[in-house]
Amino acid sequence: MLSSNKNGGPGGMNETQLSDGAVSEAVKPNGAKGRNPEPVVAEPSRRRMAMLTIGALGVVFGDIGTSPLYALRQTVRATGGSIPDRLSIFAAASMIVWSLVLVVTVKYVVLIMRADNDGEGGVLALAALAHRSHIGRRWKSWIGFAAILGLSLFYGDGIITPAISVLSAVELAGADNPGIGPLVVPLTLLILFGLFAYQNRGTAKIGRLFGPVMAVWFIILAWMGLRAIIHTPQILWALNPYYAISFFIAKPAIAFVSLGAVVLAVTGCEALYADMGHFGRKPIRLAWLTISLPALILVYFGQAATILRDPRSVQFVFFAGVPGWAHGPLVILSVVATIIASQAVISGVYSITQQAVQLGQLPRMEVRHTSATDFGQIYVPQMNTYLCIGVALIVLFFRSSDALAAAYGIAVTGVMVISTMLAVVVAMRRWKWPLRLIIPVFGPLALIDLSFLAANSLKIREGGWLPLLIAAGVFIVMDTWRRGRRVHIEKVRSESMPLDLFLERADKTPVRVSGTAVFLSPRGDVVPGALLHNLKHNRVLHERVVLAHVVVENIPVVPQKRRLELIKLGKGFFNVFIHYGFFETPDVPRDLEAVRAYGLALDPANTTFFIGHETLVPSSPPVLGKWRTWLYMRLASTALSPARFYRLPPNRVVEMGTQVTI
């Protein structure tokens, strides 16, 4: 499912495969032989590393960094009620801190971030890495299914996180000012629209804006926590996991239910992994280990210490441990920080959307690179619009963060379980870890993830149905697109002329005109429909005919020396395969200029690009069924045109229309 998928849809390029009958002669650039060494990538300078680290604070850790506003409060309530006892307080603090250590630090920062796919993270990148392992076809099918399911759940979390973050921010601002109450929803929508409108500036500029704010936020969290710990240092005994374990033994049912609140402290960890392509592994690890994790441990222990001194302060524990004069500035900073929190998931959605488009799991969409120096910083306008509309509808429907609280967590815990499963496959097949090492390392982590998922499943009736409903809708769209592309490709292939047969008859063409014609083709062994239509209607062939095929590999970036493959077919015909990684934006004209090194002179000014414009018509009966065929046709109509997606020059493109029955 994930192996060598290509961008599909009307007029696109799908599943490029090379038939032996079409191969004549493979050419290397300038007659070079052998393999060139990989280029050496220089380590970023200290100044650059510091900038990326600060940027990561604003983009990557916004979600998990604002969890202290509600995570410990909700956990203590779940364990001990409105007036908790000593064991409940110690158990809540112990469970949260050890979740940060085991789930975020050990699982994601130490282990899963090792399983980067050439620098890229996220469930799709991890699935592609696992898919390249030496496993059977059935396992690969399950990995593909898990990848789509994980991506669907991530979208569910991506829509909810901005809504609950901004709602909680505005509600917090209105806690001391009742007059703001009726304006909560309008102000929330206004802030959200502004946030999504700013996305086209790119994560680099957003990081420069948000990064320093979050750095101040983490410093203040550490100060708040340290101040409270100094007054009640005995809370540090909660570092001992004995308190969490003893609470599970004493009150197993309550402890299990409380995991649904504990998970609030680690939401955002999957975005941490998905955003790895934006900033790199080292800056994210550095930001977490030196700034975020110490600050979060201090503030959670500080809040627990405050509740230990006064159990009735649990309702307002975040502000209870600071002097009165600091409440106003802290409220303002909290509002800004919770707005920033949604950025982590938004950036992660952009990353996995580009991966899904390149791997053929979603229709073609425009992807803009917003930084000239950092390749992974992107903006996806179409997905930005979908997110904005979805988040606004959720705000209008639920209207409060309390109503959304039950929906928060189930999607991200589902992705966490899938990530652990895929990481086990990578560890077994690619890292060659023996079972005696995998079981003690991943066994406890999988048990924690499954416990979080099971505890959150209890909240389905109360609102947990929302992310599941969103994920189900995304899954149906992706599955329909994948099935429809398969039927579409088979239909086009069955009606295509074999390339070797066409070449035998090429001499009978009445006229060969000067210049070069480039035909975008899904396969290397059949004749593109646009070429046949051009020959049928215009009765001419160009002097040089290039059949260009885009191949998307299961790696983020294809090295430049592997970008092109040229095959001389004779009689002025050439097959050119252009290889891209799933995190690259195709630019066919730019890369075709490099064929000069292979002995083919291609002048862009005298080159015409031909693409097929396919009109889809349902067959009787439709192969996919009526509703799936209708949905696939709607999705295909929204796909970005091949000319724009492959960056073809508008004044050099000719579209040849045809009708395809599916």
XYZ file of C-alpha atoms in Angstrom:
662
model
C 0.000 0.000 0.000
C 2.796 2.394 0.802
C 5.400 0.994 -1.545
C 6.250 3.168 -4.544
C 2.846 4.804 -4.660
C 2.540 7.659 -7.085
C 0.434 10.761 -7.250
C -2.785 9.809 -8.912
C -5.983 11.288 -10.168
C -7.093 12.634 -13.512
C -4.150 13.439 -15.703
C -1.722 12.424 -12.994
C 1.043 9.862 -12.850
C 0.305 6.570 -11.180
C 2.307 3.495 -10.270
C 5.179 3.856 -12.683
C 6.489 0.433 -13.622
C 8.999 -0.391 -16.321
C 8.346 -3.229 -18.718
C 11.333 -5.126 -20.049
C 9.949 -4.826 -23.546
C 10.187 -1.020 -23.423
C 13.795 -0.840 -22.325
C 16.376 -0.100 -24.913
C 19.367 1.561 -23.295
C 19.846 3.090 -19.875
C 22.058 6.161 -19.811
C 24.069 7.648 -16.937
C 25.032 11.319 -16.777
C 28.139 12.032 -18.858
C 28.790 8.342 -19.162
C 29.580 8.046 -15.455
C 29.917 4.608 -13.962
C 29.475 3.394 -10.430
C 27.977 5.199 -7.474
C 29.000 8.576 -6.222
C 29.400 9.016 -2.478
C 26.568 10.679 -0.595
C 27.139 14.391 0.006
C 28.293 15.298 3.470
C 25.719 17.395 5.312
C 27.308 19.953 7.596
C 26.138 20.165 11.186
C 24.249 23.374 11.977
C 26.229 26.069 13.760
C 25.642 26.794 17.436
C 23.752 29.974 16.588
C 21.626 28.097 14.082
C 20.994 25.301 16.588
C 19.921 27.847 19.209
C 17.498 29.469 16.746
C 16.001 26.110 15.791
C 15.695 25.138 19.454
C 13.826 28.338 20.313
C 11.676 27.918 17.207
C 10.839 24.367 18.269
C 9.612 25.661 21.627
C 7.017 27.762 19.847
C 5.912 25.303 17.181
C 6.489 21.839 18.649
C 5.949 22.169 22.417
C 3.036 24.575 22.543
C 0.451 21.839 23.154
C 2.292 19.822 25.780
C 3.642 23.030 27.354
C 0.191 24.369 28.200
C -1.076 21.124 29.764
C -0.250 22.384 33.308
C -3.259 24.675 33.001
C -5.591 21.716 33.449
C -3.803 18.313 33.474
C -2.927 17.974 37.181
C -6.203 19.561 38.271
C -8.211 17.055 36.230
C -6.042 14.145 37.396
C -6.341 15.034 41.098
C -10.098 15.396 40.692
C -10.222 11.971 39.047
C -8.164 10.365 41.807
C -9.422 12.141 44.928
C -12.447 14.279 44.138
C -12.828 17.953 45.056
C -10.955 17.499 48.361
C -8.245 14.907 47.677
C -6.311 12.950 50.269
C -2.516 12.693 50.518
C -2.222 9.449 48.521
C -4.351 10.835 45.650
C -2.154 13.941 45.378
C 1.091 11.988 45.435
C -0.292 9.398 42.980
C -1.503 12.070 40.541
C 1.868 13.850 40.528
C 3.752 10.562 40.217
C 1.608 9.297 37.299
C 1.963 12.539 35.356
C 5.711 12.919 35.840
C 6.442 9.295 35.005
C 4.199 9.581 31.933
C 6.366 12.491 30.788
C 9.496 10.426 31.410
C 8.355 7.123 29.909
C 5.978 8.168 27.115
C 7.472 11.431 25.891
C 11.153 11.117 26.806
C 11.881 7.397 26.521
C 9.386 6.412 23.840
C 9.359 9.453 21.554
C 12.490 11.510 22.203
C 14.883 8.582 22.740
C 13.408 5.671 20.762
C 10.904 6.680 18.090
C 12.807 9.779 16.984
C 15.635 7.360 16.141
C 13.226 5.816 13.638
C 13.196 8.890 11.443
C 12.743 8.376 7.735
C 15.755 10.369 6.519
C 14.940 13.159 8.933
C 11.146 13.049 8.641
C 8.757 11.938 11.359
C 5.082 11.203 11.784
C 3.013 8.062 11.488
C 3.278 7.935 7.675
C 7.052 8.333 7.676
C 7.328 5.635 10.354
C 5.014 3.347 8.381
C 7.056 3.877 5.211
C 10.202 2.979 7.142
C 8.576 -0.175 8.519
C 7.210 -1.016 5.069
C 10.731 -1.112 3.619
C 11.708 -3.779 6.132
C 12.038 -7.416 5.111
C 8.512 -8.550 5.914
C 5.783 -10.472 4.119
C 3.023 -9.071 1.941
C 0.386 -9.580 4.627
C 2.416 -7.614 7.164
C 2.907 -4.837 4.635
C -0.861 -4.678 4.096
C -1.409 -4.338 7.843
C 1.239 -1.621 8.021
C -0.494 0.278 5.232
C -3.831 -0.043 7.019
C -2.267 1.133 10.294
C -0.707 4.116 8.527
C -4.042 5.278 7.114
C -5.784 4.690 10.453
C -3.086 6.593 12.332
C -3.235 9.456 9.847
C -7.023 9.610 10.197
C -6.790 9.745 13.996
C -4.123 12.433 13.783
C -6.485 14.586 11.712
C -9.174 14.054 14.362
C -6.809 15.322 17.043
C -5.621 18.130 14.759
C -9.097 19.593 14.495
C -9.937 19.356 18.206
C -6.673 20.713 19.649
C -6.926 24.292 18.296
C -10.578 24.471 19.343
C -10.067 23.396 22.956
C -6.808 25.334 23.328
C -8.213 28.669 22.216
C -11.542 28.138 23.986
C -9.760 27.447 27.273
C -7.588 30.527 26.714
C -10.526 32.888 26.239
C -12.455 31.305 29.123
C -9.413 31.783 31.348
C -9.275 35.457 30.433
C -12.939 35.777 31.364
C -12.597 34.074 34.752
C -12.064 37.412 36.536
C -14.208 39.414 34.144
C -17.791 38.095 33.824
C -18.496 40.601 31.073
C -16.388 38.552 28.661
C -18.652 35.492 29.115
C -21.048 36.173 26.194
C -18.075 37.033 23.965
C -16.173 33.764 24.509
C -17.284 32.096 21.271
C -16.950 35.207 19.016
C -13.506 36.022 20.458
C -12.428 32.393 20.046
C -13.469 32.380 16.400
C -11.727 35.704 15.787
C -8.470 34.408 17.288
C -8.696 31.145 15.339
C -9.303 32.915 12.040
C -6.305 35.134 12.729
C -4.142 32.108 13.608
C -5.027 30.230 10.434
C -4.642 33.388 8.341
C -1.080 33.755 9.662
C -0.096 30.222 8.627
C 0.954 31.294 5.124
C 3.864 33.177 6.699
C 5.476 29.807 7.411
C 6.591 27.960 10.551
C 9.941 29.769 10.490
C 8.294 33.145 11.089
C 5.755 31.609 13.452
C 8.608 29.992 15.393
C 10.458 33.291 15.648
C 7.275 34.920 16.947
C 6.078 32.143 19.265
C 9.429 30.662 20.320
C 10.530 33.473 22.657
C 7.037 33.624 24.173
C 7.109 29.908 24.974
C 10.654 30.223 26.340
C 9.345 32.828 28.799
C 6.355 30.584 29.510
C 8.542 27.594 30.442
C 10.777 29.781 32.606
C 7.743 31.068 34.518
C 6.387 27.517 34.875
C 9.711 26.458 36.393
C 9.680 29.484 38.731
C 6.121 28.757 39.851
C 6.912 25.126 40.530
C 10.200 25.768 42.310
C 8.568 28.406 44.524
C 5.915 25.950 45.687
C 8.345 23.057 46.123
C 10.543 25.158 48.422
C 7.554 25.629 50.735
C 6.572 21.933 50.630
C 9.648 19.899 49.665
C 8.125 16.576 50.779
C 6.208 16.478 47.482
C 9.452 15.362 45.832
C 8.806 11.917 47.298
C 6.306 11.581 44.432
C 9.300 10.944 42.188
C 9.067 7.439 43.585
C 6.698 5.439 41.327
C 5.668 3.536 44.461
C 2.875 6.062 45.029
C 1.343 5.498 41.607
C 1.663 1.727 41.936
C 0.208 1.662 45.445
C -2.738 3.793 44.298
C -3.499 1.279 41.527
C -3.390 -1.499 44.128
C -5.575 0.354 46.637
C -8.133 1.805 44.184
C -7.733 0.039 40.816
C -11.020 1.242 39.279
C -10.460 4.910 40.183
C -6.809 4.719 39.112
C -7.788 3.279 35.735
C -10.380 5.988 35.088
C -7.868 8.651 36.138
C -5.590 7.646 33.236
C -8.055 9.471 30.993
C -6.970 12.674 32.766
C -3.282 11.770 33.045
C -3.040 11.552 29.262
C -3.810 15.288 29.084
C -0.236 15.861 30.281
C 1.265 14.104 27.246
C -1.032 15.286 24.447
C 1.195 16.815 21.825
C 3.831 14.077 21.912
C 2.770 12.768 18.490
C 3.012 16.281 17.070
C 6.517 16.388 18.527
C 7.425 13.447 16.282
C 5.469 14.663 13.251
C 7.156 18.095 13.400
C 10.649 16.601 13.283
C 10.959 17.530 9.607
C 10.388 21.202 10.430
C 13.286 21.608 12.867
C 15.291 18.392 12.973
C 15.870 15.789 15.644
C 18.621 17.541 17.614
C 16.873 20.901 18.215
C 13.691 19.144 19.361
C 15.600 16.841 21.697
C 17.631 19.737 23.038
C 14.541 21.874 23.640
C 12.765 19.031 25.427
C 15.599 17.793 27.643
C 17.004 21.182 28.673
C 13.920 23.418 28.838
C 10.506 21.795 28.480
C 10.877 18.621 30.560
C 12.569 20.257 33.603
C 10.019 23.079 33.609
C 7.068 20.681 33.368
C 8.361 18.436 36.157
C 8.865 21.451 38.424
C 5.437 22.961 37.741
C 3.564 19.677 38.214
C 5.345 18.991 41.501
C 4.752 22.620 42.491
C 1.025 22.327 41.816
C 0.873 19.071 43.776
C 2.727 20.784 46.640
C 0.154 23.609 46.616
C -2.734 21.135 46.800
C -0.931 19.220 49.545
C -0.828 22.411 51.641
C -4.446 23.307 50.855
C -6.551 20.498 49.291
C -9.351 22.987 48.567
C -7.126 24.867 46.106
C -7.434 22.137 43.460
C -9.987 24.150 41.442
C -7.595 27.099 40.934
C -4.304 25.324 41.498
C -2.538 26.943 38.552
C -2.876 30.416 40.125
C -2.941 29.343 43.776
C 0.825 29.098 44.099
C 1.702 32.586 42.808
C 1.373 35.989 44.492
C -1.707 38.079 43.764
C 0.168 40.736 41.809
C 1.219 38.081 39.248
C -2.290 36.872 38.423
C -3.008 39.490 35.745
C 0.231 39.085 33.750
C 0.007 35.314 34.143
C -3.515 35.279 32.719
C -2.334 37.260 29.674
C 0.655 34.993 29.161
C -1.575 31.917 29.575
C -3.931 33.211 26.892
C -1.042 33.709 24.471
C 0.498 30.327 25.331
C -2.727 28.393 24.817
C -3.204 30.060 21.437
C 0.308 28.970 20.521
C -0.512 25.416 21.679
C -2.575 24.730 18.577
C 0.397 25.516 16.314
C 2.146 22.221 17.082
C -0.711 20.146 15.712
C -1.339 22.482 12.761
C 2.300 22.198 11.653
C 2.168 18.432 12.103
C -0.958 18.234 9.936
C 0.865 20.065 7.146
C 3.774 17.610 7.333
C 1.713 14.448 7.177
C -0.600 15.918 4.520
C 2.337 16.441 2.180
C 3.518 12.919 2.863
C 0.027 11.517 2.206
C -0.303 13.440 -1.071
C 3.081 12.298 -2.352
C 2.382 8.689 -1.373
C -0.950 8.775 -3.195
C -3.150 8.521 -0.087
C -4.860 11.878 -0.735
C -5.642 13.918 -3.864
C -3.003 16.331 -5.126
C -2.794 19.572 -3.128
C -0.653 22.658 -3.416
C 2.322 22.626 -1.036
C 4.247 25.856 -0.497
C 7.732 25.929 0.960
C 7.916 28.913 3.280
C 11.656 28.911 3.953
C 14.577 29.089 1.532
C 16.925 27.425 4.023
C 14.775 24.921 5.945
C 13.246 22.408 3.542
C 10.656 20.972 5.915
C 8.862 24.244 6.617
C 5.735 24.147 4.491
C 2.216 25.503 4.183
C -0.721 23.593 2.623
C -3.443 26.135 1.730
C -6.213 23.607 1.037
C -5.670 21.728 4.296
C -5.415 25.042 6.161
C -8.884 25.923 4.876
C -10.326 22.537 5.841
C -8.841 22.797 9.340
C -10.118 26.331 9.813
C -13.671 25.392 8.812
C -13.646 22.219 10.926
C -12.314 23.971 14.030
C -14.846 26.797 13.670
C -17.735 24.318 13.408
C -16.547 22.480 16.531
C -16.364 25.745 18.477
C -19.874 26.698 17.390
C -21.226 23.243 18.286
C -19.584 22.677 21.706
C -19.147 26.343 22.765
C -16.983 25.528 25.839
C -13.759 23.748 26.673
C -15.516 21.664 29.354
C -17.842 20.214 26.711
C -14.828 19.404 24.534
C -12.737 17.939 27.360
C -14.243 14.472 27.032
C -13.374 14.396 23.336
C -9.739 15.236 23.979
C -7.272 12.382 24.150
C -8.817 9.370 22.465
C -7.461 10.199 19.013
C -3.926 10.935 20.166
C -3.798 7.766 22.295
C -4.856 5.763 19.245
C -1.980 7.244 17.257
C 0.369 6.509 20.161
C -0.583 2.817 20.066
C -0.069 2.643 16.299
C 3.303 4.399 16.550
C 4.474 1.874 19.141
C 3.428 -1.052 16.929
C 5.241 0.372 13.906
C 8.322 1.160 16.011
C 8.449 -2.487 17.105
C 8.522 -3.576 13.454
C 11.342 -1.124 12.732
C 13.283 -2.289 15.791
C 12.932 -5.952 14.818
C 13.547 -5.717 11.099
C 15.754 -2.665 10.591
C 17.597 -2.253 13.888
C 17.876 -6.050 14.253
C 16.956 -5.965 17.931
C 16.435 -9.422 19.484
C 13.185 -10.253 21.268
C 14.992 -10.329 24.610
C 15.594 -6.590 24.139
C 12.329 -5.618 22.403
C 10.047 -7.140 25.036
C 11.477 -5.310 28.090
C 11.824 -2.024 26.158
C 8.592 -1.827 24.154
C 6.431 -4.096 26.322
C 5.915 -1.580 29.165
C 5.501 1.283 26.677
C 2.828 -0.634 24.763
C 1.052 -1.456 28.033
C 0.996 2.239 28.982
C -0.342 3.254 25.567
C -3.067 0.594 25.622
C -4.048 1.608 29.163
C -4.367 5.246 28.085
C -6.467 4.219 25.068
C -8.730 1.966 27.148
C -9.259 4.659 29.788
C -10.108 7.263 27.156
C -12.528 4.879 25.449
C -14.758 5.284 28.510
C -15.344 8.887 27.374
C -16.808 7.996 23.961
C -20.414 8.706 24.993
C -19.451 12.003 26.615
C -17.758 13.424 23.525
C -15.064 10.963 22.548
C -17.204 10.108 19.534
C -16.147 13.366 17.874
C -12.508 12.533 17.008
C -13.577 9.006 16.091
C -16.233 10.417 13.752
C -13.676 12.758 12.165
C -11.163 9.923 11.843
C -13.800 7.654 10.279
C -14.631 10.329 7.698
C -10.955 10.854 6.836
C -10.406 7.086 6.630
C -13.331 6.659 4.204
C -11.991 9.484 2.021
C -8.468 8.045 1.931
C -9.628 4.471 1.379
C -11.975 5.557 -1.405
C -9.212 7.568 -3.065
C -6.822 4.603 -2.897
C -9.395 2.121 -4.264
C -10.577 4.535 -6.928
C -7.032 5.183 -8.128
C -6.454 1.463 -8.424
C -9.573 0.978 -10.574
C -8.753 4.137 -12.536
C -5.211 2.967 -13.268
C -6.334 -0.506 -14.351
C -8.916 1.005 -16.692
C -6.387 3.329 -18.341
C -3.858 0.507 -18.616
C -6.356 -1.852 -20.265
C -7.127 0.759 -22.934
C -3.503 1.766 -23.592
C -1.296 0.668 -26.480
C 1.926 -1.162 -25.591
C 4.922 1.099 -26.140
C 6.988 -1.466 -28.066
C 4.121 -1.986 -30.544
C 3.807 1.770 -31.045
C 7.547 2.132 -31.671
C 7.393 -0.515 -34.391
C 4.866 1.646 -36.242
C 6.477 5.020 -35.506
C 8.137 5.148 -38.960
C 4.699 5.273 -40.576
C 3.958 8.639 -38.995
C 3.403 11.138 -41.850
C 5.171 14.159 -40.354
C 7.914 14.724 -37.710
C 8.165 18.392 -36.685
C 11.093 20.084 -34.976
C 11.191 20.588 -31.241
C 10.590 18.443 -28.174
C 7.322 17.126 -26.811
C 7.113 15.959 -23.187
C 4.211 13.660 -22.358
C 3.451 13.028 -18.693
C 2.792 9.332 -18.379
C 1.775 7.034 -15.533
C 3.731 4.059 -16.894
C 6.879 3.372 -18.847
C 5.609 0.469 -20.943
C 2.463 1.954 -22.535
C 1.762 4.950 -24.746
C 0.265 7.987 -22.970
C -3.277 8.740 -24.057
C -2.335 12.363 -24.750
C 0.264 11.209 -27.324
C -2.263 9.036 -29.166
C -4.844 11.840 -29.183
C -2.294 14.339 -30.447
C -1.265 11.969 -33.237
C -4.873 11.205 -34.112
C -6.006 14.828 -34.342
C -2.850 16.680 -35.439
C -1.185 13.823 -37.388
C 2.314 14.872 -36.352
C 5.069 13.755 -34.004
C 7.806 15.950 -32.631
C 11.424 15.304 -33.507
C 12.095 14.286 -29.904
C 9.402 12.682 -27.753
C 10.066 12.418 -24.010
C 7.808 10.210 -21.913
C 8.215 11.627 -18.393
C 7.288 9.502 -15.387
C 7.273 10.715 -11.789
C 8.268 8.051 -9.254
C 7.665 8.763 -5.563
C 9.981 6.753 -3.322
C 9.394 5.695 0.274
C 12.086 8.085 1.504
C 11.645 11.793 2.289
C 14.280 13.168 -0.104
C 15.910 11.474 -3.093
C 19.623 12.313 -3.539
C 20.299 14.402 -6.627
C 22.444 11.720 -8.234
C 19.430 9.387 -8.186
C 16.958 11.992 -9.418
C 16.914 11.061 -13.113
C 16.969 7.880 -15.120
C 16.972 8.166 -18.927
C 16.277 5.277 -21.310
C 16.792 5.684 -25.062
C 14.017 3.900 -26.908
C 15.169 4.774 -30.435
C 13.443 6.700 -33.226
C 13.648 9.914 -31.163
C 11.776 8.494 -28.178
C 13.024 8.639 -24.576
C 11.735 7.377 -21.249
C 12.722 9.677 -18.393
C 11.992 8.622 -14.824
C 12.114 11.458 -12.277
C 12.450 10.221 -8.703
C 11.178 12.224 -5.723
C 10.908 11.579 -2.013
C 7.536 11.797 -0.298
C 8.556 15.089 1.334
C 9.597 16.786 -1.904
C 7.523 18.999 -4.168
C 7.853 17.848 -7.800
C 9.216 20.344 -10.319
C 9.289 18.490 -13.630
C 10.600 21.298 -15.912
C 13.455 22.106 -13.549
C 14.574 18.511 -13.254
C 14.155 17.758 -16.943
C 16.754 20.402 -17.722
C 19.300 18.088 -16.103
C 18.876 15.497 -18.887
C 21.518 17.439 -20.822
C 24.072 15.572 -18.725
C 22.597 12.336 -20.110
C 23.068 13.339 -23.734
C 19.593 14.698 -24.441
C 19.510 18.395 -25.374
C 16.223 19.802 -24.106
C 15.527 23.477 -24.719
C 12.656 24.662 -22.450
C 11.774 27.435 -24.947
C 11.114 24.844 -27.679
C 9.472 22.227 -25.483
C 5.751 21.547 -25.280
C 4.236 19.644 -22.367
C 1.235 17.428 -23.099
C -1.041 16.218 -20.319
C -4.256 14.256 -20.373
C -7.452 15.822 -19.069
C -9.672 12.904 -18.120
C -13.430 13.144 -17.664
C -14.637 10.388 -15.355
C -17.906 8.641 -16.128
C -19.436 5.943 -13.902
C -19.829 2.536 -15.489
C -22.983 0.476 -15.195
C -22.767 -0.975 -12.638
C -19.910 1.042 -11.050
C -16.934 -1.081 -10.042
C -16.603 0.721 -6.702
C -20.313 0.906 -6.000
C -22.455 3.982 -6.468
C -21.492 6.026 -3.419
C -17.766 5.255 -3.591
C -17.694 6.076 -7.307
C -19.494 9.364 -6.635
C -17.053 10.208 -3.820
C -13.994 9.327 -5.904
C -15.225 11.509 -8.763
C -15.755 14.415 -6.356
C -12.277 13.938 -4.884
C -10.742 13.754 -8.351
C -12.446 17.009 -9.309
C -10.853 18.769 -6.318
C -7.339 17.501 -7.051
C -4.825 20.111 -8.106
C -4.259 20.036 -11.867
C -1.149 18.136 -13.027
C 0.140 21.301 -14.703
C 0.180 23.181 -11.378
C 1.228 20.262 -9.216
C 4.232 19.421 -11.402
C 4.961 23.127 -11.979
C 4.672 23.067 -15.737
C 4.977 26.448 -17.513
C 1.394 27.562 -18.288
C 2.246 28.888 -21.767
C 3.873 25.583 -22.796
C 1.092 23.151 -21.767
C -1.384 21.415 -24.059
C -4.240 19.412 -22.515
C -5.745 16.547 -24.491
C -9.214 15.583 -23.283
C -10.467 12.026 -22.971
C -13.214 10.115 -21.209
C -12.605 7.282 -18.750
C -15.345 4.956 -17.536
C -14.800 3.605 -14.027
